[in-house]
């Protein structure tokens, strides 16, 4: 296997199937291999693809589901994908002993006072392995099994050596119970819940002729060297900033859902996406490759749908464009516009002087003057009815005091000539807050930037929609039926984005129409009016 002269991973080719033969195209070979592994199975396209991808990435696959759902058959078919692969299969019980997995102790070794196993034909010498009811593994075999799965090493007679294991498929009818099995569960990067064939697929299932013999031709098989080259080249696949943003947002959401994902698993998931991108002929991880992520993160099968829904809502998201931030920002700007519109400020005349309202409600430039004096029992009068005689102008009388002496009608109290006045400070003449040109311009510029971000997001959605069918249909690992799900989500996202843009445009127009800093309204009514009378 080699790279092209352009040294880009998208032009990677496979080694010849036969000595002296032509090198093979990576994507075309893998597509033919995947299709061969699928042949003769009903509703098992996704787990077959995940099993093959796990082998390409050097990871392990866990199949959870009831008996009789082709879990072991998937592992046996995976064996035929790798040329010369050795295979090991075992059903574990709680009574299983290490000899069943790792080989019996060597009699000759014991005679020589050595604790050595005959591992040939057992797990330490297998390339592809299938362990059914894997969570029945007991403490006697657990530590050695963990070392083989993670480090690809096995301790024998005090010496640790490497094992040729490419991928192990584990199967279980139920999820593990007990903390001692958590580490084993974590070793399976990809997890898939296998359901019985649906009612729609049942007639096709009954018409199948069971054939577990190898279904892969030699020119479709991969060599161990091919696998090593794929993993090496995948490390150079770029990871777009948008994918890292996706991981960051997903990590926070999973924490809220109490779904625990180890740091090691996050790194392995990212490496898996790099392999997925490479094997699709690309040198950068795309949002579509991230369809695989939910299959790597669930702890309980019912969590898969939640994570898949979370991912589907973020289809089409570009770098830095976490969609949830847009409605938050738009709502904040709408509130700011409402506050600016409702804000009141003190009016000024055309010379910039502050304006006030006198005791008669008239707008004037003077801050102080005669005001109607008040007591705790109300406004005061300084003139009493004539039959009581005229009071001193230095003494005020309340309405109640006047009414105790004689009957007075309301007109008497409304007449300013009867009010007891004093010198005081007039209240400010308020009007809608006026804003400086720089204030309005600053708001508009900020909104223009946010509009640009929304437009960028919209362009990303449009590009995704335009290439959706072709991209997913040609993808090796994403099932074609995801196209309709993604298409619906993208269309909903586009409509939502259009609504965001309309709201932002309305807010922008609202800020542009805020009252500017101008002469007060009363000044504009008559420019020839003396400054002393701002009315």
mmCIF file of C-alpha atoms in Angstrom, residues 42 44 120 175 224 312 519:
data_model
loop_
_atom_site.group_PDB
_atom_site.id
_atom_site.type_symbol
_atom_site.label_atom_id
_atom_site.label_comp_id
_atom_site.label_asym_id
_atom_site.label_seq_id
_atom_site.Cartn_x
_atom_site.Cartn_y
_atom_site.Cartn_z
ATOM 1 C CA UNK A 42 -31.258 -9.291 6.030
ATOM 2 C CA UNK A 44 -27.613 -6.329 8.882
ATOM 3 C CA UNK A 120 -1.626 -21.987 19.038
ATOM 4 C CA UNK A 175 -25.324 -5.356 29.351
ATOM 5 C CA UNK A 224 -2.231 -7.000 7.480
ATOM 6 C CA UNK A 312 -29.034 15.087 13.656
ATOM 7 C CA UNK A 519 -32.946 69.577 18.945
#
